[in-house]
Coordinates of C-alpha atoms and ligand atoms in Angstrom, one line a residue:
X1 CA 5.5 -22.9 7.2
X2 CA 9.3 -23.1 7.8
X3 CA 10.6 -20.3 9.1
X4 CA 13.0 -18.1 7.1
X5 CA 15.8 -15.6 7.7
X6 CA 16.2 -12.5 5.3
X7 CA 20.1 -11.0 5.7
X8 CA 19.7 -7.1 5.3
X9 CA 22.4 -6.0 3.3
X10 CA 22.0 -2.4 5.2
X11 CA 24.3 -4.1 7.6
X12 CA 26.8 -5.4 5.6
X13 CA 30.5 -4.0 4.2
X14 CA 29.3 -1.8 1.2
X15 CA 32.6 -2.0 0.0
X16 CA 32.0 -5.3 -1.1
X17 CA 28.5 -6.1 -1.3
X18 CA 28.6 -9.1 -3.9
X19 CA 30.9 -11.1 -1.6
X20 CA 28.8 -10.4 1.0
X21 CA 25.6 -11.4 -0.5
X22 CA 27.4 -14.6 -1.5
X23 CA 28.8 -15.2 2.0
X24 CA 25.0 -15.0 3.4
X25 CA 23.6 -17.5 0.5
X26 CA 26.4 -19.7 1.5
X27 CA 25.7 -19.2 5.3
X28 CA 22.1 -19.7 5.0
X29 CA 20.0 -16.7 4.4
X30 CA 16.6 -18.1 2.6
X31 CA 16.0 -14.3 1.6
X32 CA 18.7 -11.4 0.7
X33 CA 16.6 -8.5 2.4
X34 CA 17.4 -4.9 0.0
X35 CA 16.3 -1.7 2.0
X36 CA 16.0 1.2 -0.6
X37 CA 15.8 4.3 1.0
X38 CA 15.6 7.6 -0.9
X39 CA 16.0 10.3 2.1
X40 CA 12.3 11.6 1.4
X41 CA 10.6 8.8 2.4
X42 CA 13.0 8.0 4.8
X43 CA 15.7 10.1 6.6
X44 CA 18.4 7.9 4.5
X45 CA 19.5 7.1 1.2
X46 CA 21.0 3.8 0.0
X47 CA 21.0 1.7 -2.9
X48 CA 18.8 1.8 -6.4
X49 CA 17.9 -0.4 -9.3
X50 CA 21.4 -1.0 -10.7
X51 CA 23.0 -2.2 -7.6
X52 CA 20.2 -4.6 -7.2
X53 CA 21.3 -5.4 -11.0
X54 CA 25.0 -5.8 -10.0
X55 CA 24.4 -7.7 -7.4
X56 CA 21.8 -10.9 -9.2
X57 CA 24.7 -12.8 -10.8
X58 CA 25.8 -13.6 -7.0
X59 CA 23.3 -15.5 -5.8
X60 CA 20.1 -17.9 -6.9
X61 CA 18.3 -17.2 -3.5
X62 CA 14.8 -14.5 -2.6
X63 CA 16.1 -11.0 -3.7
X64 CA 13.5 -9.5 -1.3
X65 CA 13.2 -5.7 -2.1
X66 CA 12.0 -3.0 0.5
X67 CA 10.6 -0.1 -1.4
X68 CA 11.0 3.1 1.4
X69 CA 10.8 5.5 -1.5
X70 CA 8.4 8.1 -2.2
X71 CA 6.8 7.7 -4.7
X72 CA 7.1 4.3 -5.5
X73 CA 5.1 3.4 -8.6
X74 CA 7.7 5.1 -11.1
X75 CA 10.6 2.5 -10.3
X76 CA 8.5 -0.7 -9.8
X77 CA 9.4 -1.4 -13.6
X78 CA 13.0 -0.5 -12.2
X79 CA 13.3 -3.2 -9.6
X80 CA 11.5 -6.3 -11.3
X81 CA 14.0 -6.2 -14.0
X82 CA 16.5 -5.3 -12.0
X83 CA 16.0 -9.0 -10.5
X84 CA 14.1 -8.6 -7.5
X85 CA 11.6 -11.4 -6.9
X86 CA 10.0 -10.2 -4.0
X87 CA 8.7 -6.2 -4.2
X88 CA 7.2 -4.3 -1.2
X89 CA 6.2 -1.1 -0.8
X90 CA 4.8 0.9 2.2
X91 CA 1.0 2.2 2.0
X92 CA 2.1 5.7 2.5
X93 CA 4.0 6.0 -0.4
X94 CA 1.7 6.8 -3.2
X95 CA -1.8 7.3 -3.4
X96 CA -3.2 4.2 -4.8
X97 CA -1.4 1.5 -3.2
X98 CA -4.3 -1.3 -4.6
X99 CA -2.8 -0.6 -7.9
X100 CA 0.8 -0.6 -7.0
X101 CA 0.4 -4.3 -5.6
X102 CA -1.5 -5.0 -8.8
X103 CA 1.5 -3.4 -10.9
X104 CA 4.4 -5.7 -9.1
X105 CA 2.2 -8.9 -9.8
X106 CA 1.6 -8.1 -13.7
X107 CA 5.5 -7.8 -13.7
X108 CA 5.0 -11.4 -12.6
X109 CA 6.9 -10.5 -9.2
X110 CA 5.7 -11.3 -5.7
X111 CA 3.9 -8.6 -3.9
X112 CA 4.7 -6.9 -0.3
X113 CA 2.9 -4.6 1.8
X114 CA 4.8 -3.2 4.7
X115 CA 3.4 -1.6 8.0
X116 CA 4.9 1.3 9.8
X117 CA 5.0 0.6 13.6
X118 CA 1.5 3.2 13.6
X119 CA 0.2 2.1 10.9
X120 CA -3.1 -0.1 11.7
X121 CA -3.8 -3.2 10.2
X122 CA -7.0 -1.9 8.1
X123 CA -4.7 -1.1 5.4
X124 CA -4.2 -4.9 4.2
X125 CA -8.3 -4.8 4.5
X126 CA -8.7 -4.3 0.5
X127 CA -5.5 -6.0 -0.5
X128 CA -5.3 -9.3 1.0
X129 CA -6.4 -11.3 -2.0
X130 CA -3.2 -9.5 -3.9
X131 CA -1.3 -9.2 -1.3
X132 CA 1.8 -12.6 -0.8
X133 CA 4.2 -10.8 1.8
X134 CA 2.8 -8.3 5.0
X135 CA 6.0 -6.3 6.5
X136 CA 5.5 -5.5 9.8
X137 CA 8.3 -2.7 11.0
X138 CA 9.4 -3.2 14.3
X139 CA 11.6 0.0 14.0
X140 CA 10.3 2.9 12.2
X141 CA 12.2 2.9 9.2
X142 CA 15.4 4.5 8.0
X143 CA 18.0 2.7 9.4
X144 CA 19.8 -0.7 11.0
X145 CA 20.6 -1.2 14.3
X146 CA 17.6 0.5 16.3
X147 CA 15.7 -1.1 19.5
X148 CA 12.8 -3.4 18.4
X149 CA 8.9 -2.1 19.7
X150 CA 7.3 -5.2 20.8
X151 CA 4.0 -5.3 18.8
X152 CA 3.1 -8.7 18.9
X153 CA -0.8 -8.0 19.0
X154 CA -0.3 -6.5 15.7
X155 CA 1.8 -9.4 14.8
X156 CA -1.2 -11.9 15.7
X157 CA -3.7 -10.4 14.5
X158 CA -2.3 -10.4 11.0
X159 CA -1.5 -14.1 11.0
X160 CA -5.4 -14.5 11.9
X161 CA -6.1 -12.2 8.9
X162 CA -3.6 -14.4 6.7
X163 CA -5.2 -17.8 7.9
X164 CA -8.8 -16.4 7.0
X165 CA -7.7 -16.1 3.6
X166 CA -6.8 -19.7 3.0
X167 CA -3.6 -17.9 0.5
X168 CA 0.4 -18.8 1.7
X169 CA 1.1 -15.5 2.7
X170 CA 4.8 -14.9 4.1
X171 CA 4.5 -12.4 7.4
X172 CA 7.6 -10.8 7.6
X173 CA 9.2 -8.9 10.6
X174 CA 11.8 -6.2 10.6
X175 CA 13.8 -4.3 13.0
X176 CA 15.7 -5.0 15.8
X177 CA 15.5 -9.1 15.5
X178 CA 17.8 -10.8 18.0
X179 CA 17.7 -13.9 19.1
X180 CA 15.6 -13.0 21.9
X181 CA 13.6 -10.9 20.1
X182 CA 13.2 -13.4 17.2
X183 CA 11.3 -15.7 19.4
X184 CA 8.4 -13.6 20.7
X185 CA 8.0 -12.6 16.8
X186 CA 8.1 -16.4 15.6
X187 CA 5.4 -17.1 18.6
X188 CA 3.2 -14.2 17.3
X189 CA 3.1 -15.8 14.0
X190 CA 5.8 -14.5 12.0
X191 CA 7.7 -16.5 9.5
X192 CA 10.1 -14.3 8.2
X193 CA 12.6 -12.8 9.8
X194 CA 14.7 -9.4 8.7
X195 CA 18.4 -9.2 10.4
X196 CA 20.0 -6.6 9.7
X197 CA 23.1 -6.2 12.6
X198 CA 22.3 -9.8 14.0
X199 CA 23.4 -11.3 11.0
X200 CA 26.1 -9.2 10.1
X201 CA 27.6 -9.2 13.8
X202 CA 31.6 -10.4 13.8
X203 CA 32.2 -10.6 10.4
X204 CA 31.7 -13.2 7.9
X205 CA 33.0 -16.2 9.7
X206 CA 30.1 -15.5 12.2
X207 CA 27.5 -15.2 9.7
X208 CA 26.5 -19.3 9.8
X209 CA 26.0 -19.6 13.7
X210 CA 24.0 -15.6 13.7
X211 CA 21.9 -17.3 11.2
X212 CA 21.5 -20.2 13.2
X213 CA 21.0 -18.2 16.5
X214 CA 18.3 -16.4 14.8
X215 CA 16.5 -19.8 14.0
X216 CA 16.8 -20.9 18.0
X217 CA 19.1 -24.0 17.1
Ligands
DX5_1 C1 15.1 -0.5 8.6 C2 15.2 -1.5 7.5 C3 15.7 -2.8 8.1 C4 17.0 -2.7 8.8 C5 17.0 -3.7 10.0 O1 14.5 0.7 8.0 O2 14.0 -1.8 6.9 O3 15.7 -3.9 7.1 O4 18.1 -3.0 8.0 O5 18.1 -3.6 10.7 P1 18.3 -4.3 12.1 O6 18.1 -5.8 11.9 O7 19.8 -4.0 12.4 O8 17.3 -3.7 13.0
ZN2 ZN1 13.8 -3.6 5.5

Protein backbone atom coordinates (compact mmCIF):
# COMPACT_ATOMS: atom_id res chain seq x y z
CA UNK A 1 0.00 0.00 0.00
CA UNK A 2 1.33 3.49 -1.03
CA UNK A 3 1.54 5.65 1.46
CA UNK A 4 -0.73 8.73 1.70
CA UNK A 5 -0.72 12.23 3.15
CA UNK A 6 -4.09 13.79 4.44
CA UNK A 7 -3.65 17.87 4.71
CA UNK A 8 -5.78 18.93 7.88
CA UNK A 9 -7.54 21.90 7.05
CA UNK A 10 -7.55 22.75 11.02
CA UNK A 11 -4.20 24.21 10.09
CA UNK A 12 -4.88 26.17 7.28
CA UNK A 13 -6.01 30.17 6.66
CA UNK A 14 -9.81 29.95 7.43
CA UNK A 15 -10.10 32.99 5.70
CA UNK A 16 -9.73 31.28 2.63
CA UNK A 17 -10.28 27.72 2.98
CA UNK A 18 -11.26 26.89 -0.84
CA UNK A 19 -7.88 28.25 -2.04
CA UNK A 20 -6.32 26.39 0.36
CA UNK A 21 -7.78 23.11 -0.24
CA UNK A 22 -6.96 23.67 -3.82
CA UNK A 23 -3.38 24.67 -3.07
CA UNK A 24 -2.95 21.19 -1.13
CA UNK A 25 -4.66 19.08 -4.16
CA UNK A 26 -2.27 20.86 -6.28
CA UNK A 27 0.76 20.26 -3.90
CA UNK A 28 -0.06 16.70 -3.41
CA UNK A 29 -2.37 15.88 -0.57
CA UNK A 30 -3.99 12.21 -1.54
CA UNK A 31 -6.65 13.10 1.25
CA UNK A 32 -8.19 16.60 2.37
CA UNK A 33 -8.36 15.69 6.27
CA UNK A 34 -11.85 17.71 7.84
CA UNK A 35 -11.76 17.79 11.69
CA UNK A 36 -15.35 18.62 12.95
CA UNK A 37 -15.39 19.53 16.33
CA UNK A 38 -18.56 20.59 18.21
CA UNK A 39 -17.00 21.77 21.79
CA UNK A 40 -18.97 18.80 23.57
CA UNK A 41 -17.15 16.16 22.25
CA UNK A 42 -14.22 18.02 22.05
CA UNK A 43 -13.01 21.24 23.89
CA UNK A 44 -13.40 23.03 20.21
CA UNK A 45 -15.75 23.91 17.66
CA UNK A 46 -14.95 24.18 13.91
CA UNK A 47 -16.62 23.52 10.80
CA UNK A 48 -20.18 21.70 9.87
CA UNK A 49 -21.90 20.11 6.87
CA UNK A 50 -22.16 23.22 4.73
CA UNK A 51 -18.60 24.17 4.71
CA UNK A 52 -17.78 20.77 3.78
CA UNK A 53 -20.54 21.57 0.97
CA UNK A 54 -18.75 24.84 0.00
CA UNK A 55 -15.76 23.53 -0.15
CA UNK A 56 -16.44 20.08 -2.90
CA UNK A 57 -16.45 22.17 -6.05
CA UNK A 58 -12.57 22.78 -5.21
CA UNK A 59 -11.08 19.69 -5.50
CA UNK A 60 -11.65 15.93 -7.05
CA UNK A 61 -9.41 14.31 -4.26
CA UNK A 62 -10.45 12.00 -0.64
CA UNK A 63 -12.66 14.48 1.36
CA UNK A 64 -11.77 12.55 4.57
CA UNK A 65 -14.24 13.62 7.37
CA UNK A 66 -13.40 13.35 11.21
CA UNK A 67 -16.58 13.15 13.16
CA UNK A 68 -15.44 14.60 17.01
CA UNK A 69 -19.10 15.38 17.65
CA UNK A 70 -21.37 14.03 20.15
CA UNK A 71 -23.66 12.46 19.12
CA UNK A 72 -22.79 11.59 15.78
CA UNK A 73 -25.56 9.56 14.14
CA UNK A 74 -27.93 12.60 13.62
CA UNK A 75 -25.50 14.34 11.02
CA UNK A 76 -24.04 11.27 9.20
CA UNK A 77 -26.96 11.97 6.50
CA UNK A 78 -25.38 15.61 6.90
CA UNK A 79 -21.86 14.86 5.82
CA UNK A 80 -22.31 12.15 2.96
CA UNK A 81 -24.25 14.61 1.05
CA UNK A 82 -22.44 17.14 1.96
CA UNK A 83 -19.55 15.36 -0.21
CA UNK A 84 -17.49 13.56 2.13
CA UNK A 85 -16.19 10.22 0.84
CA UNK A 86 -14.55 9.11 3.73
CA UNK A 87 -16.69 9.35 7.34
CA UNK A 88 -15.23 8.51 10.73
CA UNK A 89 -16.47 8.70 13.90
CA UNK A 90 -15.04 7.95 17.42
CA UNK A 91 -16.54 4.93 19.47
CA UNK A 92 -17.41 7.15 22.31
CA UNK A 93 -19.66 9.14 20.57
CA UNK A 94 -22.99 7.36 20.56
CA UNK A 95 -24.03 4.28 21.89
CA UNK A 96 -24.19 1.88 19.07
CA UNK A 97 -21.27 2.56 17.10
CA UNK A 98 -21.80 -1.11 15.06
CA UNK A 99 -24.71 0.66 13.60
CA UNK A 100 -23.23 4.07 12.93
CA UNK A 101 -20.41 2.26 10.70
CA UNK A 102 -23.31 0.37 9.03
CA UNK A 103 -25.29 3.76 8.49
CA UNK A 104 -22.11 5.63 6.65
CA UNK A 105 -21.69 2.47 4.32
CA UNK A 106 -25.62 2.32 3.26
CA UNK A 107 -24.99 6.03 2.35
CA UNK A 108 -22.56 4.25 0.04
CA UNK A 109 -19.55 6.25 1.86
CA UNK A 110 -16.39 4.70 3.25
CA UNK A 111 -16.35 3.96 6.88
CA UNK A 112 -13.79 5.17 9.83
CA UNK A 113 -13.29 4.29 13.26
CA UNK A 114 -11.04 6.44 15.20
CA UNK A 115 -9.10 5.57 18.59
CA UNK A 116 -8.53 7.93 21.41
CA UNK A 117 -4.84 7.66 22.59
CA UNK A 118 -6.70 5.36 25.72
CA UNK A 119 -8.84 3.85 23.95
CA UNK A 120 -7.85 -0.02 23.50
CA UNK A 121 -7.93 -1.77 20.35
CA UNK A 122 -10.98 -4.27 21.43
CA UNK A 123 -13.21 -1.75 20.11
CA UNK A 124 -12.53 -2.56 16.21
CA UNK A 125 -13.09 -6.42 17.66
CA UNK A 126 -16.88 -6.46 16.34
CA UNK A 127 -16.39 -4.02 13.42
CA UNK A 128 -13.56 -5.08 11.40
CA UNK A 129 -15.52 -6.65 8.59
CA UNK A 130 -17.42 -3.02 8.24
CA UNK A 131 -14.80 -1.18 9.15
CA UNK A 132 -12.30 0.48 5.71
CA UNK A 133 -10.34 3.23 7.74
CA UNK A 134 -8.92 2.70 11.71
CA UNK A 135 -7.80 6.38 13.18
CA UNK A 136 -5.38 6.07 15.62
CA UNK A 137 -5.06 9.71 17.62
CA UNK A 138 -1.70 10.40 18.52
CA UNK A 139 -2.90 13.60 20.32
CA UNK A 140 -6.04 13.52 22.16
CA UNK A 141 -8.29 15.36 20.18
CA UNK A 142 -9.46 18.95 19.99
CA UNK A 143 -6.86 20.68 18.46
CA UNK A 144 -3.63 21.17 15.86
CA UNK A 145 -0.38 21.54 16.76
CA UNK A 146 0.04 19.36 20.06
CA UNK A 147 3.19 16.83 20.86
CA UNK A 148 2.64 13.42 19.27
CA UNK A 149 2.41 10.19 22.12
CA UNK A 150 4.42 7.54 20.58
CA UNK A 151 2.13 4.49 20.46
CA UNK A 152 3.52 2.44 17.98
CA UNK A 153 2.49 -1.00 19.82
CA UNK A 154 -0.93 0.10 19.27
CA UNK A 155 -0.04 1.11 15.88
CA UNK A 156 1.22 -2.59 15.10
CA UNK A 157 -0.93 -4.37 16.53
CA UNK A 158 -3.72 -2.95 14.45
CA UNK A 159 -1.99 -3.55 11.16
CA UNK A 160 -1.71 -7.35 12.37
CA UNK A 161 -5.51 -7.15 13.05
CA UNK A 162 -5.98 -5.47 9.44
CA UNK A 163 -3.79 -8.18 7.66
CA UNK A 164 -5.92 -11.08 9.47
CA UNK A 165 -8.78 -9.81 7.78
CA UNK A 166 -7.53 -10.21 4.27
CA UNK A 167 -9.89 -6.53 3.61
CA UNK A 168 -7.63 -3.16 2.24
CA UNK A 169 -8.09 -1.28 5.20
CA UNK A 170 -6.35 2.30 5.28
CA UNK A 171 -4.62 2.81 8.97
CA UNK A 172 -4.58 6.25 9.51
CA UNK A 173 -2.49 8.33 12.06
CA UNK A 174 -3.12 11.73 13.46
CA UNK A 175 -1.48 14.18 15.63
CA UNK A 176 1.69 15.59 15.83
CA UNK A 177 3.17 14.02 12.42
CA UNK A 178 6.50 15.48 11.51
CA UNK A 179 8.86 14.24 9.49
CA UNK A 180 10.46 12.43 12.22
CA UNK A 181 7.59 11.44 13.70
CA UNK A 182 6.06 10.23 10.33
CA UNK A 183 8.69 7.58 10.04
CA UNK A 184 8.24 5.55 13.24
CA UNK A 185 4.34 5.68 12.28
CA UNK A 186 4.99 4.46 8.64
CA UNK A 187 7.40 1.59 10.28
CA UNK A 188 4.59 0.60 12.68
CA UNK A 189 2.34 0.04 9.83
CA UNK A 190 0.54 3.13 9.16
CA UNK A 191 -0.40 4.27 5.66
CA UNK A 192 -2.04 7.31 6.17
CA UNK A 193 -0.75 10.08 7.43
CA UNK A 194 -2.82 13.37 9.04
CA UNK A 195 -0.72 16.86 8.96
CA UNK A 196 -2.13 19.28 10.30
CA UNK A 197 0.89 22.20 11.12
CA UNK A 198 3.54 20.10 9.08
CA UNK A 199 1.71 20.69 6.06
CA UNK A 200 0.61 24.05 6.52
CA UNK A 201 4.12 25.34 7.88
CA UNK A 202 5.44 28.60 5.77
CA UNK A 203 2.66 29.17 3.71
CA UNK A 204 1.53 27.93 0.51
CA UNK A 205 4.68 27.99 -1.49
CA UNK A 206 6.01 25.48 1.16
CA UNK A 207 3.16 23.21 0.95
CA UNK A 208 4.79 20.83 -2.02
CA UNK A 209 8.30 20.07 -0.21
CA UNK A 210 6.10 19.71 3.62
CA UNK A 211 4.21 17.18 1.67
CA UNK A 212 7.24 15.70 0.38
CA UNK A 213 9.14 15.84 3.78
CA UNK A 214 6.29 14.04 5.15
CA UNK A 215 6.75 11.12 2.54
CA UNK A 216 10.76 10.92 3.47
CA UNK A 217 11.84 11.98 -0.17
C1 LIG B 1 -6.81 16.88 16.29
C2 LIG B 1 -7.20 16.68 14.86
C3 LIG B 1 -6.04 16.64 13.95
C4 LIG B 1 -5.19 17.89 13.95
C5 LIG B 1 -3.78 17.46 13.73
O1 LIG B 1 -7.92 16.75 17.09
O2 LIG B 1 -7.91 15.46 14.69
O3 LIG B 1 -6.42 16.27 12.62
O4 LIG B 1 -5.55 18.82 12.99
O5 LIG B 1 -2.97 18.56 13.82
P1 LIG B 1 -1.38 18.44 13.84
O6 LIG B 1 -0.98 17.72 12.60
O7 LIG B 1 -0.95 19.86 13.84
O8 LIG B 1 -1.03 17.70 15.10
ZN1 LIG C 1 -8.33 14.69 12.60
Amino acid sequence: MSLKIAPSLLSADFACLGEEVRAVDKAGADYIHIDVMDGHFVPNITIGPDVVKALRPHSQKIFDVHLMIEPCDPYLEHFATAGADIITIHPEAGSHYHRSLHAIKAMGKKAGLALNPATPIDVLDHVMDVVDLVLVMTVNPGFGGQSFIPLMDKISAIREKIAQTGREIDLEVDGGITPETAKTVVKAGANVLVAGSATFKGGSSHYASNIKALRGE
